[in-house]
Amino acid sequence: MSETRELEVALGERRYPIRIGRGLLGDAAALAALVPGRHALVVTDAHVAPHYLPLVAAALGGKQVGTLVLPPGEQEKTLASFGEVMAALAALGASRDATVLALGGGVVGDLAGFAAACWMRGVRFVQLPTTLLAMVDSSVGGKTAVDLPEGKNLVGAFHQPAAVVADTATLATLPPRELRAGLAEVVKYGALGDAGFFAWLEAHADALLARDDATLAEAIARCCAHKAGIVARDETERGERMLLNFGHTFGHAIETQQGYGGLLHGEAVAVGMVLAARLSARLGRAPAADAERLAALLTRLGLPTTIPAGLDPAALLARMRLDKKAVSGTLRLILWRGVGQAEVVDTLPEADLLPVLSA
């Protein structure tokens, strides 16, 4: 096991650790210590289960352990799948001291976390992210949700994990497309608030794509530290935490319009960030050169930067109106002043968006 990096999310008197390192899922004693009660339910998907479920289940051998293996993909993040998790908890006889462990990517983490928030009005849960996207973003901060046909993450709750354990060894089995999708969320942290980190990513793009362990661990730690700080200052997204949605309103509209069967979340966010940057330039808020710098980095990382063919701009705009970041019938977007300088923009006229959506 390589050097382990340890961070902390501090929410007043509530605190939880983020551990980042290679081989952490093989530390049976540490995993078992995260489940203090009698019952544990491990929620995972069919891609992840063959690789890592036996390891986690063995570490919890002294507990009453249930497992739920779901089909992979965003299309499974539904109320029906939520019902399956609740049924699994009921079959286990899970009590108030139960722990739900989310072993997988963002879909599993969001779904298992929401179930943990609702079972007996809230039980302990632990994030065991196995994708880069989940490690740097969705596993930290306590956002849990499921999707509806009308929009992404419309049903959910804030429910903080008891711990996040990011085993970077799991990235070795991550499909290349999923790795690239995770890198979009890595770029987001530089784009929204850390110009120095953005430049570091430009310098280390090749090493990230090559899965250099030290480079990935550094990127994950920097993203988690950035997010932990924001969450500590704004747990329930009333202010600064909104900046973490840079690119997401556009991206969620694309995902929803494609029926969650087109671009991956990170790919849609990549497109969304470029659209937000170009809109910022169009409105005179930011240099056009910075938008092209962002697009160039994302292209180097193998990510899309344009809206997929066949999506109607008016339909995308209608999806954006239902996004949970819209307020009182007006659009709220995260735009920027340039690399590292995101900002919340309220009451943006819809007429300003259509040219960007139509480009």
Coordinates of C-alpha atoms in Angstrom, one line a residue:
M1 CA 0.0 0.0 0.0
S2 CA 1.5 3.4 -1.0
E3 CA 1.4 6.6 1.0
T4 CA -2.1 7.5 2.2
R5 CA -3.2 11.1 2.1
E6 CA -5.7 12.1 4.7
L7 CA -8.0 15.1 4.5
E8 CA -11.0 16.1 6.6
V9 CA -14.4 17.7 6.0
A10 CA -15.3 19.9 9.0
L11 CA -18.9 20.9 9.4
G12 CA -18.9 22.6 12.8
E13 CA -18.7 19.8 15.4
R14 CA -19.3 17.2 12.7
R15 CA -16.2 15.9 10.9
Y16 CA -15.4 13.0 8.6
P17 CA -12.2 11.8 7.0
I18 CA -11.3 11.5 3.3
R19 CA -8.5 8.9 2.8
I20 CA -6.8 8.7 -0.6
G21 CA -4.3 6.0 -1.4
R22 CA -3.5 2.8 -3.2
G23 CA -4.7 -0.5 -1.8
L24 CA -7.1 1.0 0.9
L25 CA -9.9 -1.5 0.1
G26 CA -7.4 -4.2 1.1
D27 CA -7.1 -2.8 4.7
A28 CA -9.7 -5.0 6.3
A29 CA -9.3 -3.6 9.8
A30 CA -9.8 0.0 8.7
L31 CA -12.9 -0.9 6.7
A32 CA -14.4 -2.9 9.5
A33 CA -13.8 0.1 11.9
L34 CA -16.1 2.2 9.7
V35 CA -19.1 -0.1 10.5
P36 CA -19.6 0.1 14.2
G37 CA -23.1 -1.4 14.2
R38 CA -24.4 -4.9 13.5
H39 CA -25.7 -4.5 10.0
A40 CA -24.0 -3.4 6.8
L41 CA -25.4 -3.2 3.3
V42 CA -23.0 -2.9 0.4
V43 CA -24.5 -1.3 -2.7
T44 CA -22.5 -1.7 -5.9
D45 CA -23.0 -2.4 -9.7
A46 CA -22.3 -5.3 -12.0
H47 CA -19.1 -3.7 -13.4
V48 CA -17.5 -3.1 -10.0
A49 CA -18.8 -6.1 -8.0
P50 CA -16.5 -8.8 -9.6
H51 CA -13.4 -6.7 -8.9
Y52 CA -14.0 -5.4 -5.4
L53 CA -17.1 -6.7 -3.7
P54 CA -15.5 -9.9 -2.3
L55 CA -12.7 -7.7 -0.8
V56 CA -15.2 -5.4 1.0
A57 CA -17.5 -8.2 2.1
A58 CA -14.6 -10.2 3.5
A59 CA -13.5 -7.2 5.5
L60 CA -17.0 -7.0 7.1
G61 CA -17.0 -10.7 7.9
G62 CA -18.0 -10.2 11.5
K63 CA -21.1 -8.2 10.7
Q64 CA -24.5 -9.1 9.3
V65 CA -23.8 -8.1 5.7
G66 CA -26.2 -7.7 2.8
T67 CA -25.2 -6.9 -0.8
L68 CA -27.1 -5.3 -3.7
V69 CA -25.6 -5.4 -7.2
L70 CA -27.4 -3.1 -9.6
P71 CA -27.0 -2.8 -13.4
P72 CA -24.5 -0.1 -14.2
G73 CA -25.3 3.3 -15.7
E74 CA -27.0 6.6 -15.0
Q75 CA -30.3 5.2 -16.2
E76 CA -30.4 3.1 -13.0
K77 CA -30.4 6.2 -10.7
T78 CA -34.2 6.1 -10.3
L79 CA -36.9 5.8 -7.7
A80 CA -37.3 2.2 -8.7
S81 CA -33.7 1.4 -7.9
F82 CA -34.0 3.4 -4.6
G83 CA -36.9 1.1 -3.8
E84 CA -34.6 -1.9 -4.4
V85 CA -32.1 -0.5 -1.9
M86 CA -34.8 0.0 0.7
A87 CA -36.1 -3.5 0.1
A88 CA -32.5 -4.8 0.6
L89 CA -32.3 -2.9 3.9
A90 CA -35.6 -4.4 5.0
A91 CA -34.5 -7.9 4.1
L92 CA -31.3 -7.4 6.1
G93 CA -33.4 -6.3 9.1
A94 CA -31.2 -3.2 9.2
S95 CA -31.6 -1.3 12.4
R96 CA -30.8 2.3 13.3
D97 CA -27.1 1.4 13.8
A98 CA -26.8 0.0 10.2
T99 CA -24.2 1.3 7.8
V100 CA -24.8 1.6 4.0
L101 CA -21.6 1.3 2.0
A102 CA -21.5 2.8 -1.6
L103 CA -19.0 0.8 -3.6
G104 CA -18.8 2.3 -7.1
G105 CA -19.1 5.5 -9.0
G106 CA -21.3 8.5 -8.7
V107 CA -24.6 6.7 -9.5
V108 CA -24.1 4.1 -6.7
G109 CA -22.9 6.8 -4.3
D110 CA -25.9 9.1 -5.0
L111 CA -28.4 6.3 -4.8
A112 CA -27.0 4.5 -1.7
G113 CA -26.6 7.8 0.1
F114 CA -30.2 8.8 -0.6
A115 CA -31.4 5.4 0.7
A116 CA -29.2 5.9 3.8
A117 CA -30.7 9.3 4.3
C118 CA -34.2 7.9 4.2
W119 CA -33.9 4.5 6.0
M120 CA -35.3 5.0 9.5
R121 CA -34.9 8.8 8.8
G122 CA -31.2 8.5 8.4
V123 CA -28.5 5.9 9.0
R124 CA -24.7 6.0 8.6
F125 CA -23.1 5.6 5.2
V126 CA -19.6 5.3 3.8
Q127 CA -18.4 6.2 0.4
L128 CA -16.0 3.8 -1.3
P129 CA -15.6 5.5 -4.7
T130 CA -14.1 3.5 -7.6
T131 CA -14.3 6.1 -10.3
L132 CA -12.2 9.2 -10.7
L133 CA -15.4 11.3 -11.0
A134 CA -16.7 10.0 -7.7
M135 CA -13.4 10.3 -5.9
V136 CA -13.0 14.0 -6.8
D137 CA -16.5 15.2 -6.6
S138 CA -19.7 13.2 -5.9
S139 CA -18.4 11.2 -2.9
V140 CA -17.6 14.3 -0.9
G141 CA -20.1 16.8 0.4
G142 CA -23.3 14.8 1.2
K143 CA -25.3 15.4 -1.9
T144 CA -27.5 12.4 -2.6
A145 CA -30.3 12.0 -5.1
V146 CA -32.1 10.1 -7.9
D147 CA -33.2 11.3 -11.3
L148 CA -36.6 11.7 -12.8
P149 CA -37.5 11.6 -16.5
E150 CA -38.0 15.3 -16.2
G151 CA -34.6 16.1 -14.8
K152 CA -31.5 15.0 -13.1
N153 CA -31.1 14.8 -9.2
L154 CA -34.6 16.3 -8.6
V155 CA -35.3 14.0 -5.7
G156 CA -32.7 13.9 -3.0
A157 CA -31.3 15.0 0.4
F158 CA -28.2 16.3 2.0
H159 CA -26.7 13.4 4.0
Q160 CA -23.0 13.5 4.8
P161 CA -21.0 10.3 4.7
A162 CA -19.2 9.0 7.8
A163 CA -16.0 8.6 5.7
V164 CA -14.7 8.6 2.2
V165 CA -12.2 5.9 1.2
A166 CA -10.7 6.5 -2.3
D167 CA -8.6 3.5 -3.3
T168 CA -6.6 4.7 -6.3
A169 CA -5.9 1.1 -7.3
T170 CA -9.5 0.8 -8.5
L171 CA -8.7 3.3 -11.3
A172 CA -6.7 0.6 -13.0
T173 CA -9.9 -1.2 -14.0
L174 CA -11.7 2.0 -15.0
P175 CA -12.6 2.1 -18.7
P176 CA -10.7 4.8 -20.5
R177 CA -13.9 6.7 -21.3
E178 CA -14.9 6.8 -17.6
L179 CA -11.4 8.0 -16.7
R180 CA -11.7 10.9 -19.2
A181 CA -15.2 11.7 -17.9
G182 CA -13.7 12.0 -14.4
L183 CA -11.0 14.3 -15.6
A184 CA -13.7 16.8 -16.6
E185 CA -14.7 17.2 -13.0
V186 CA -11.0 17.6 -12.1
V187 CA -10.7 20.4 -14.7
K188 CA -13.8 22.0 -13.1
Y189 CA -11.9 22.7 -9.9
G190 CA -9.2 24.7 -11.7
A191 CA -11.7 26.4 -13.9
L192 CA -14.0 27.7 -11.1
G193 CA -11.5 28.8 -8.5
D194 CA -7.8 27.8 -8.9
A195 CA -5.9 29.2 -11.9
G196 CA -2.7 27.6 -10.6
F197 CA -4.3 24.2 -10.5
F198 CA -5.6 24.7 -14.0
A199 CA -2.1 25.4 -15.2
W200 CA -0.8 22.3 -13.3
L201 CA -3.4 20.2 -15.2
E202 CA -2.2 21.6 -18.5
A203 CA 1.3 20.6 -17.6
H204 CA 0.3 17.1 -16.4
A205 CA -2.5 16.2 -18.9
D206 CA -0.4 13.3 -20.5
A207 CA 0.5 11.8 -17.1
L208 CA -3.2 11.9 -16.0
L209 CA -4.3 10.1 -19.2
A210 CA -1.5 7.6 -18.6
R211 CA -2.9 6.9 -15.1
D212 CA 0.4 7.8 -13.4
D213 CA -0.5 7.0 -9.8
A214 CA 1.3 9.9 -8.1
T215 CA -0.2 12.4 -10.5
L216 CA -3.7 11.1 -10.1
A217 CA -3.4 11.0 -6.3
E218 CA -2.2 14.6 -6.3
A219 CA -5.1 15.7 -8.5
I220 CA -7.6 13.8 -6.4
A221 CA -6.2 15.3 -3.1
R222 CA -6.3 18.8 -4.5
C223 CA -9.8 18.5 -5.8
C224 CA -11.0 17.0 -2.5
A225 CA -9.3 19.7 -0.4
H226 CA -10.9 22.4 -2.6
K227 CA -14.4 20.8 -2.2
A228 CA -14.0 20.1 1.5
G229 CA -13.3 23.8 2.1
I230 CA -16.3 24.9 0.1
V231 CA -18.6 22.4 1.8
A232 CA -17.4 23.4 5.2
R233 CA -18.4 27.0 4.4
D234 CA -21.6 26.2 2.6
E235 CA -23.0 22.8 3.4
T236 CA -26.4 23.1 1.8
E237 CA -25.5 25.1 -1.3
R238 CA -26.9 28.6 -0.3
G239 CA -23.9 30.5 -1.7
E240 CA -20.3 29.5 -2.5
R241 CA -21.1 25.8 -3.1
M242 CA -23.2 26.8 -6.1
L243 CA -19.9 27.5 -7.9
L244 CA -19.3 23.7 -8.0
N245 CA -22.1 23.5 -10.5
F246 CA -20.0 25.2 -13.2
G247 CA -21.0 23.6 -16.5
H248 CA -23.7 21.5 -14.8
T249 CA -26.9 23.3 -15.8
F250 CA -26.0 22.9 -19.4
G251 CA -24.6 19.4 -18.9
H252 CA -27.7 18.2 -17.0
A253 CA -29.9 19.5 -19.8
I254 CA -27.9 17.5 -22.3
E255 CA -28.0 14.3 -20.2
T256 CA -31.7 14.5 -19.6
Q257 CA -32.6 15.3 -23.2
Q258 CA -30.6 12.3 -24.3
G259 CA -32.5 10.1 -21.8
Y260 CA -29.3 9.4 -19.8
G261 CA -28.1 7.2 -22.6
G262 CA -25.8 9.5 -24.5
L263 CA -22.9 11.5 -23.0
L264 CA -21.6 10.4 -19.7
H265 CA -22.0 12.9 -16.8
G266 CA -18.4 14.1 -17.0
E267 CA -18.6 14.4 -20.8
A268 CA -21.8 16.5 -20.5
V269 CA -20.1 18.7 -17.9
A270 CA -17.2 19.2 -20.2
V271 CA -19.5 20.5 -22.9
G272 CA -21.4 22.6 -20.3
M273 CA -18.2 24.3 -19.0
V274 CA -17.3 25.3 -22.5
L275 CA -20.8 26.6 -23.2
A276 CA -20.7 28.6 -19.9
A277 CA -17.3 30.0 -20.7
R278 CA -18.3 31.0 -24.3
L279 CA -21.5 32.6 -22.9
S280 CA -19.4 34.5 -20.4
A281 CA -17.3 35.8 -23.3
R282 CA -20.3 36.6 -25.4
L283 CA -21.7 38.7 -22.5
G284 CA -18.4 40.6 -22.1
R285 CA -17.8 39.0 -18.7
A286 CA -14.6 37.1 -19.6
P287 CA -11.9 36.9 -22.3
A288 CA -12.8 34.7 -25.2
A289 CA -9.2 33.4 -25.1
D290 CA -9.9 31.8 -21.7
A291 CA -12.9 29.9 -23.2
E292 CA -10.7 28.5 -25.9
R293 CA -8.0 27.6 -23.4
L294 CA -10.5 25.6 -21.5
A295 CA -11.8 23.9 -24.7
A296 CA -8.2 23.1 -25.6
L297 CA -7.4 21.4 -22.3
L298 CA -10.6 19.4 -22.4
T299 CA -9.9 18.3 -26.0
R300 CA -6.4 17.2 -25.0
L301 CA -8.0 15.0 -22.3
G302 CA -10.2 13.4 -24.9
L303 CA -13.5 15.1 -23.9
P304 CA -16.2 16.6 -26.1
T305 CA -16.7 20.4 -26.2
T306 CA -19.7 20.8 -28.4
I307 CA -23.4 19.9 -28.0
P308 CA -24.2 16.5 -29.6
A309 CA -25.8 16.6 -33.0
G310 CA -29.6 16.4 -33.1
L311 CA -30.4 18.2 -29.8
D312 CA -32.9 21.0 -30.2
P313 CA -31.8 24.3 -28.5
A314 CA -35.3 25.1 -27.4
A315 CA -35.7 21.7 -25.8
L316 CA -32.4 22.1 -24.0
L317 CA -33.5 25.5 -22.7
A318 CA -36.8 23.9 -21.4
R319 CA -34.7 21.4 -19.5
M320 CA -32.6 24.1 -18.0
R321 CA -35.7 25.8 -16.7
L322 CA -36.5 22.8 -14.6
D323 CA -32.9 22.5 -13.3
K324 CA -32.9 22.7 -9.5
K325 CA -30.5 25.7 -9.7
A326 CA -33.3 27.7 -11.3
V327 CA -34.9 30.2 -8.9
S328 CA -38.4 31.6 -9.0
G329 CA -38.9 30.9 -12.7
T330 CA -35.6 32.6 -13.7
L331 CA -32.4 30.9 -14.8
R332 CA -29.4 30.9 -12.5
L333 CA -26.1 30.0 -14.1
I334 CA -22.5 29.6 -13.0
L335 CA -20.5 31.7 -15.4
W336 CA -16.9 33.1 -15.0
R337 CA -14.6 36.1 -15.4
G338 CA -11.9 33.8 -16.8
V339 CA -9.9 30.8 -15.6
G340 CA -10.2 30.4 -11.9
Q341 CA -12.9 33.0 -11.4
A342 CA -16.4 31.5 -11.4
E343 CA -19.5 33.5 -10.3
V344 CA -23.2 33.0 -9.8
V345 CA -25.3 34.9 -12.3
D346 CA -29.0 35.3 -11.5
T347 CA -31.9 36.2 -13.8
L348 CA -30.1 35.7 -17.0
P349 CA -32.4 36.5 -20.0
E350 CA -33.1 33.3 -22.0
A351 CA -32.5 35.2 -25.2
D352 CA -28.8 35.3 -24.3
L353 CA -28.6 31.5 -24.1
L354 CA -30.2 30.5 -27.4
P355 CA -27.2 31.6 -29.5
V356 CA -24.8 29.6 -27.4
L357 CA -27.1 26.5 -27.5
S358 CA -27.5 26.9 -31.3
A359 CA -23.8 27.4 -32.1

